[in-house]
Coordinates of C-alpha atoms and ligand atoms in Angstrom, one line a residue:
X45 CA 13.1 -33.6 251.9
X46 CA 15.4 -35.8 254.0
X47 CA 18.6 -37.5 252.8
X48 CA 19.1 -40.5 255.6
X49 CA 22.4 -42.3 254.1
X50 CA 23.3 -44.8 256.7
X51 CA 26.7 -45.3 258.3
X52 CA 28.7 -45.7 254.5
X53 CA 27.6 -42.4 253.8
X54 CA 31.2 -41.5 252.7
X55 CA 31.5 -44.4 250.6
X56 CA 28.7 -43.4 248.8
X57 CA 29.0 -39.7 248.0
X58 CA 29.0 -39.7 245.1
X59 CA 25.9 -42.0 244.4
X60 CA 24.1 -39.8 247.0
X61 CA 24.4 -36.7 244.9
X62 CA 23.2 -38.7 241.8
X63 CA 19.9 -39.6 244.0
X64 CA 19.6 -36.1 245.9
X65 CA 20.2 -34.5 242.4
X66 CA 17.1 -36.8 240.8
X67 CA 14.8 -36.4 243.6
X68 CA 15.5 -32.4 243.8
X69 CA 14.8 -32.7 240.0
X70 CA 11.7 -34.6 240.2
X71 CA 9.7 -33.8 243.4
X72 CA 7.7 -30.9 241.9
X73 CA 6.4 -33.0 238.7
X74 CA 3.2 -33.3 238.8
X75 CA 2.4 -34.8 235.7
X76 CA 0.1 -38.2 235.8
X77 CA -2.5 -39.1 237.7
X78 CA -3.8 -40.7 241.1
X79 CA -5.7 -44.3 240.5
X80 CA -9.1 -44.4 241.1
X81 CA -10.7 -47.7 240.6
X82 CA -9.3 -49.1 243.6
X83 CA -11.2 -46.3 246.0
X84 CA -8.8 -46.1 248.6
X85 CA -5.9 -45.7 246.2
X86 CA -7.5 -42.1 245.0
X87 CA -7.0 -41.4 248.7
X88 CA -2.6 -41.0 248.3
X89 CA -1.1 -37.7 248.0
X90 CA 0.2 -36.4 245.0
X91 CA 3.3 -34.9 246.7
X92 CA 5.0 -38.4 247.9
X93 CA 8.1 -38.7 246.4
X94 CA 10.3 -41.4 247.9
X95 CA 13.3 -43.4 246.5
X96 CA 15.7 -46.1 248.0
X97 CA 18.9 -47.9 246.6
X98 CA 19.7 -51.2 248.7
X99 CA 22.9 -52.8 247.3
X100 CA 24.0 -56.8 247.7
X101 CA 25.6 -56.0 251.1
X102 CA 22.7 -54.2 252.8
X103 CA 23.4 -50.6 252.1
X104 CA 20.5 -48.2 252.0
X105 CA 20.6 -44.6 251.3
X106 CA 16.9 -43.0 250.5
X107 CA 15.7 -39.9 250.0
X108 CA 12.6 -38.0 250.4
X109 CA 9.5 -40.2 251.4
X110 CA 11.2 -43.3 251.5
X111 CA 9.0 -44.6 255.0
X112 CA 5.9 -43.8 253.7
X113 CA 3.9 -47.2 253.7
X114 CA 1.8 -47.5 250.7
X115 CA 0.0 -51.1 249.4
X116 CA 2.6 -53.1 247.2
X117 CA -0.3 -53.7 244.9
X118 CA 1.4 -55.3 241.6
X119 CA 5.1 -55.3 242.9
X120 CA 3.9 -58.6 244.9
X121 CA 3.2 -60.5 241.4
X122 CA 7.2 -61.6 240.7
X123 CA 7.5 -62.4 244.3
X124 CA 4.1 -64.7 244.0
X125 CA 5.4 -66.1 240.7
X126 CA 8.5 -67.0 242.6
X127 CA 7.1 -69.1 245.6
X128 CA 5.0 -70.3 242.8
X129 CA 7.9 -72.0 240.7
X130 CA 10.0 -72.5 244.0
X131 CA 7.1 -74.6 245.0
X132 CA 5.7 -76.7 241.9
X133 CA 8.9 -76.4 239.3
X134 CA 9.4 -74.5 236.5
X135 CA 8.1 -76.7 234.2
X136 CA 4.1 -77.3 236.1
X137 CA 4.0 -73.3 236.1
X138 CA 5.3 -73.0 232.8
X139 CA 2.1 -75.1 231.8
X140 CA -0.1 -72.8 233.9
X141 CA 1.4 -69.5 233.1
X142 CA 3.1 -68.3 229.8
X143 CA 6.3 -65.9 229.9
X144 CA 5.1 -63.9 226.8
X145 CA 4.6 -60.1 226.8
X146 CA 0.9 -59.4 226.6
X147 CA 0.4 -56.0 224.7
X148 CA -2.4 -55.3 226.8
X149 CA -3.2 -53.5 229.9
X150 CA -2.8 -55.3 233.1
X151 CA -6.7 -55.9 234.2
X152 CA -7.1 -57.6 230.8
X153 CA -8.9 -60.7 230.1
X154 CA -7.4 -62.1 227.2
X155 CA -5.1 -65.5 227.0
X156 CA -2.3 -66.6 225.0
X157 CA -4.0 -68.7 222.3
X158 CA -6.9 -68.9 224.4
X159 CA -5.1 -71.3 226.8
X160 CA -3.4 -69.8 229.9
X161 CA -2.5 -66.1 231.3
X162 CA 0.4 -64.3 229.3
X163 CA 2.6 -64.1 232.3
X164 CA 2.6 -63.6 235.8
X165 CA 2.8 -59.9 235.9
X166 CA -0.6 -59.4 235.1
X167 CA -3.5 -60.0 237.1
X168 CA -4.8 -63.4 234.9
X169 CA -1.2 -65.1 235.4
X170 CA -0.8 -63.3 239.0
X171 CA -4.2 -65.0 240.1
X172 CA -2.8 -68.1 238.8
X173 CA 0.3 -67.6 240.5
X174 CA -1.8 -66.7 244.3
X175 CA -3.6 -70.2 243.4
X176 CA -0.2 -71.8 243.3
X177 CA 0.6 -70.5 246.6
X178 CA 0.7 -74.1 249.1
X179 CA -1.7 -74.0 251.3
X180 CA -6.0 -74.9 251.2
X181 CA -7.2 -72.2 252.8
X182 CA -7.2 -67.9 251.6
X183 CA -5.7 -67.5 255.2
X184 CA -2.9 -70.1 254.6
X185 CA -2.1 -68.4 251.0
X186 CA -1.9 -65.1 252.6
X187 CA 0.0 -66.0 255.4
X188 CA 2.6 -67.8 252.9
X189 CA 2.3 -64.7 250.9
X190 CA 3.4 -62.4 253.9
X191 CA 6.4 -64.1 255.1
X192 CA 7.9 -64.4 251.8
X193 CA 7.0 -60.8 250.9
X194 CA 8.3 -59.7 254.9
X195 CA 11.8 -61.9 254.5
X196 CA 12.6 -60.2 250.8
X197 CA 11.9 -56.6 252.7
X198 CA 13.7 -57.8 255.9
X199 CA 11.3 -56.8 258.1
X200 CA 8.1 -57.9 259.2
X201 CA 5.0 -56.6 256.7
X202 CA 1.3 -56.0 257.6
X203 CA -1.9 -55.7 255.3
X204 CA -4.0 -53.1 254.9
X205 CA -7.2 -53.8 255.6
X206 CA -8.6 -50.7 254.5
X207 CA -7.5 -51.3 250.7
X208 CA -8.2 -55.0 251.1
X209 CA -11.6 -54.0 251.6
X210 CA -12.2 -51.5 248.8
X211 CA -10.4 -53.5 246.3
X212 CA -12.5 -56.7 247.8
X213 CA -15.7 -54.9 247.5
X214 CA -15.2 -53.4 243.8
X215 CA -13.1 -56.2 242.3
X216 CA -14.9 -57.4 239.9
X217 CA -12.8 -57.8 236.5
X218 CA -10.3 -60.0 238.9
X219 CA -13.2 -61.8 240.0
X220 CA -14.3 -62.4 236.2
X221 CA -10.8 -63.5 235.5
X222 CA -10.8 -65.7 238.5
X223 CA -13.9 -67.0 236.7
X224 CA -12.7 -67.2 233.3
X225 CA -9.9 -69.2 234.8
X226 CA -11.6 -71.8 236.9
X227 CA -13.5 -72.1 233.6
X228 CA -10.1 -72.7 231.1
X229 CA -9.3 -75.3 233.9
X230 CA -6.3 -73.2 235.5
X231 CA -7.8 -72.7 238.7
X232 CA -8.8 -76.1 240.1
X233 CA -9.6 -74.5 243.7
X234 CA -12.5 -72.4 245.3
X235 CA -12.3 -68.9 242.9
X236 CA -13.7 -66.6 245.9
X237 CA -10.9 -68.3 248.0
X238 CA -8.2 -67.7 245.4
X239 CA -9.5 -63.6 245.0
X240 CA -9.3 -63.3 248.7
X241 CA -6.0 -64.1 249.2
X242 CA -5.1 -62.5 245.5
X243 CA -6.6 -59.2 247.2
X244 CA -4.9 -59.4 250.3
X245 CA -1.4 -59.6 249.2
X246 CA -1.8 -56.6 247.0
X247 CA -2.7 -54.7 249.8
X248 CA 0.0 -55.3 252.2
X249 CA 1.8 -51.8 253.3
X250 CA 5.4 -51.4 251.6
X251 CA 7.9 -48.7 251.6
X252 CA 10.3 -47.4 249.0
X253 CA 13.2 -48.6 251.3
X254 CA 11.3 -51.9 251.3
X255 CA 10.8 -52.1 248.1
X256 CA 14.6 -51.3 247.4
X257 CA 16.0 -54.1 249.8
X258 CA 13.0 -57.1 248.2
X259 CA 15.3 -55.8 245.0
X260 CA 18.2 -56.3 246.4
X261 CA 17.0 -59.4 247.6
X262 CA 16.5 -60.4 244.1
X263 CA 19.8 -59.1 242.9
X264 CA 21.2 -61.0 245.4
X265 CA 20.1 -64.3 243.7
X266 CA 17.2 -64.4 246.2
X267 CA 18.8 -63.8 249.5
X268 CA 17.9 -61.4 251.8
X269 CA 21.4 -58.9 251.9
X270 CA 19.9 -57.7 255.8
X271 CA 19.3 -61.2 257.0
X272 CA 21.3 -63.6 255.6
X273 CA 18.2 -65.8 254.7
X274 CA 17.2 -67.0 251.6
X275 CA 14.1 -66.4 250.4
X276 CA 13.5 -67.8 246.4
X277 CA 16.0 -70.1 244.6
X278 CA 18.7 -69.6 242.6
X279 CA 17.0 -70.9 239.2
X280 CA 13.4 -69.0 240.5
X281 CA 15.4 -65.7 240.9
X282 CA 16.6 -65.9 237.1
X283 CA 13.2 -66.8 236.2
X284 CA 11.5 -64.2 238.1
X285 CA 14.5 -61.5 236.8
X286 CA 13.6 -62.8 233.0
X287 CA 10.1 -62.0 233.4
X288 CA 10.3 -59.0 234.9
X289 CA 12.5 -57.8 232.2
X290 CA 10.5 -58.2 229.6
X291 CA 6.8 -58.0 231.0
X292 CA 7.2 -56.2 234.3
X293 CA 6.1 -52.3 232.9
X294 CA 2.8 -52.8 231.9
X295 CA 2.3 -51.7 228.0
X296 CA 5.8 -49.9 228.7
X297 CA 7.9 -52.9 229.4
X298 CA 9.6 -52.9 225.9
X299 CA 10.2 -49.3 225.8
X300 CA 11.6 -49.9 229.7
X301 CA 13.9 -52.8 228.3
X302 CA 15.4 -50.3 226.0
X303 CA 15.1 -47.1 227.8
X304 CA 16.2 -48.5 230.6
X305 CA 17.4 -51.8 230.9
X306 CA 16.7 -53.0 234.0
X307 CA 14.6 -56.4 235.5
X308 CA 11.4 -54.5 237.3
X309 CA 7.8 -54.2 238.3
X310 CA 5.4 -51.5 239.1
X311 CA 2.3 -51.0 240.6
X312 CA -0.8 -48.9 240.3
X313 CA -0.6 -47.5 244.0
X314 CA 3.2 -45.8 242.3
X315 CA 5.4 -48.2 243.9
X316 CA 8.8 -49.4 241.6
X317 CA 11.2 -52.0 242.2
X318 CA 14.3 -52.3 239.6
X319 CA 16.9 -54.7 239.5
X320 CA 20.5 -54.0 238.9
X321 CA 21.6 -57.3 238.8
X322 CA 24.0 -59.1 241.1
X323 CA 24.5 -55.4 242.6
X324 CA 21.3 -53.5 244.2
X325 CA 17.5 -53.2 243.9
X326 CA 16.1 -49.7 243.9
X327 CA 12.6 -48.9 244.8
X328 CA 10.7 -45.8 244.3
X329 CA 7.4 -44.5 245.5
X330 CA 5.0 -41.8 244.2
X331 CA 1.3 -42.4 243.1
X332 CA 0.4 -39.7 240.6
X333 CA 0.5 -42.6 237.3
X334 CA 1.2 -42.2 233.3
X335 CA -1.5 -43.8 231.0
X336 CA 0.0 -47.3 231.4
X337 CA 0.1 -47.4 235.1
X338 CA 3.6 -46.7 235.8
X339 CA 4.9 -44.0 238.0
X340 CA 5.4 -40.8 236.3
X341 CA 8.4 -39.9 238.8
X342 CA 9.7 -43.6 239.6
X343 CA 10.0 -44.2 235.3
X344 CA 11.7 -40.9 235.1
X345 CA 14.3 -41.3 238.2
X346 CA 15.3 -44.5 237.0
X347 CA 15.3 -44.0 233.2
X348 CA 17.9 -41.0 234.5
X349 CA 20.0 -42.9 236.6
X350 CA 20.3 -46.1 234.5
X351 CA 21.4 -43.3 232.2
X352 CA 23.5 -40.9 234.3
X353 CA 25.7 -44.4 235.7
X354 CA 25.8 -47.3 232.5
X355 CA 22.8 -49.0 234.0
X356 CA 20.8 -50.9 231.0
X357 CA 22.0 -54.4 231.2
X358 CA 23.1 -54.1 227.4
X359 CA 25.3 -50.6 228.1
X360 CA 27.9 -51.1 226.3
X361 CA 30.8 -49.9 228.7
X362 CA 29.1 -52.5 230.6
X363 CA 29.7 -50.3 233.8
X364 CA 26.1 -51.9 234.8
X365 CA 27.6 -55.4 236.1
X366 CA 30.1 -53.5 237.9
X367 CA 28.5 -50.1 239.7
X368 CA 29.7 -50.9 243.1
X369 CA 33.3 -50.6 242.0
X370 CA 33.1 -48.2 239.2
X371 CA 31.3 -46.1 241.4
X372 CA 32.6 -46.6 245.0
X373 CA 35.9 -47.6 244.1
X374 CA 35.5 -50.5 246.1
Ligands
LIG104 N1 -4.7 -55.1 243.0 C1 -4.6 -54.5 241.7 C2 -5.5 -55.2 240.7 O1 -5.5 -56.4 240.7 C3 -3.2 -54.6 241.2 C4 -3.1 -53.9 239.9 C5 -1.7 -53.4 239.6 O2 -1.0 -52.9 240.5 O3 -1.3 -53.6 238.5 O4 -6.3 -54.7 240.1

């Protein structure tokens, strides 16, 4: 295990032995299991552990298998859903896409009264959301998909085309939503077009660190804390947040709202992103998955640490919406 705090380090001492304590405490679990129906996914090792804390000013400090590139898989759908309403409006998506929890597992095929996806954090509302990306063309989706994704992680991102392809070449429930969408009148463009590009930017390689600084990205209303550049707007980023918080856990999200408290999305390759808002995104990686989908080790570390520091949004010492200075006496 490696503990790589950057140059703060001493600032941070104290949250470092909060993260090296958690990892030390959950790198031997090996409860859960690997997903399998995207082939190349069953390929991970159970053993990767990795977590990340970036905070509003571009601190990192990860621990464990923080660099190991994995594909970002669902964690892409609130980023999508933002250049969706950043592009069209709140109110055109809001037409397209509800903002209600679904109750049902993410691959599912059901609609809210029969009329559009639940939300955007499951694949019907996600492959709205890809639709809703501008551009004609899958290639000019993806590539719109990549630099937002690359400028929330600060760096540039690549695709896997290994995973592409195995989720390309047994996709077919997405491609029956895709379907069942152009058929509801949600999708008014080329389906195949819409999968390919809806397959491509879940397979583009992410880290844990990456996936901590796109959260702080988010926590810092949507502006990269590395770069300077914004990447969503203000009103998307509350949005995006809202959704998250209440639909962003799979079949979990409402026991994650009150476990945990915290804006965030998972993904069935074991990536995490949480949200602590207006302070620092954290992102956790490790593939062995509970029932739902989620993480067995990235639900537990941050379940503990929301815990271990007043991190739920609701906490009543509210020391959530002020960590940075309760915790670094800064
Ligand atoms: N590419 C995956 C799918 O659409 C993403 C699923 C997920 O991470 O929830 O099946």
């Amino acid at each position: 295990m490696s503990a790589e705090p950057n140059s703060s380090a001493n600032r941070y001492e104290g949250v470092i032995q909060s993260l090296h304590q958690l990892h030390e405490k959950y790198k031997d679990c090996r409860e859960g299991a690997l997903a399998t129906y995207i082939p190349e996914l069953s390929h991970a090792d159970p053993n990767w552990f990795g977590i990340a804390l970036a905070d509003v000013n571009g601190h990192v400090l990860e621990f464990g298998d923080s660099q190991i590139e994995f594909t970002i898989q669902s964690v892409s759908k609130p980023f999508i859903y933002g250049v969706a309403l950043d592009a069209l409006g709140r109110d055109e998506v809001l037409r397209l896409i509800g903002v209600e929890p679904s109750g049902d597992a993410f691959n599912s095929i059901e609609m809210q009264k029969g009329e559009r996806p639940y939300n955007a954090m499951i694949n019907p509302g996600a492959i709205v959301a890809t639709s809703l990306i501008p551009g004609k063309t899958a290639s000019e989706k993806v590539e719109h998909a990549l630099h937002t994704l690359s400028e929330a992680a600060g760096r540039q991102l690549r695709i896997d085309e290994n995973t592409y392809r195995s989720e390309s070449e047994t996709g077919h429930r997405n491609r029956a939503i895709g379907y069942f969408l152009r058929n509801l009148n949600l999708l008014d463009q080329n389906v195949d077009e819409v999968l390919e590009a809806y397959f491509r930017q879940c397979s583009v390689l992410v880290t844990a660190r990456d996936l901590a600084m796109m959260g702080a990205t988010l926590a810092n209303m949507g502006t990269n804390p590395l770069t300077g550049r914004p990447v969503l707007g203000l009103e998307t980023v509350r949005d995006v947040l809202s959704v998250m918080f209440t639909c962003g856990m799979y079949d979990f999200a409402g026991e994650w709202a009150f476990r945990v408290g915290m804006p965030a999305k998972s993904g069935v390759s074991g990536g995490l992103t949480a949200v602590v808002n207006r302070q620092f995104g954290i992102g956790t990686f490790s593939p062995l998955l509970d029932p739902m989908g989620n993480s067995v080790r990235g639900v537990r570390f941050c379940r503990d640490l929301a815990e271990a520091h007043g991190l739920h949004a609701f906490n009543f010492t509210n020391v959530g919406s002020r960590f940075i200075e309760a915790t670094l006496g800064l």
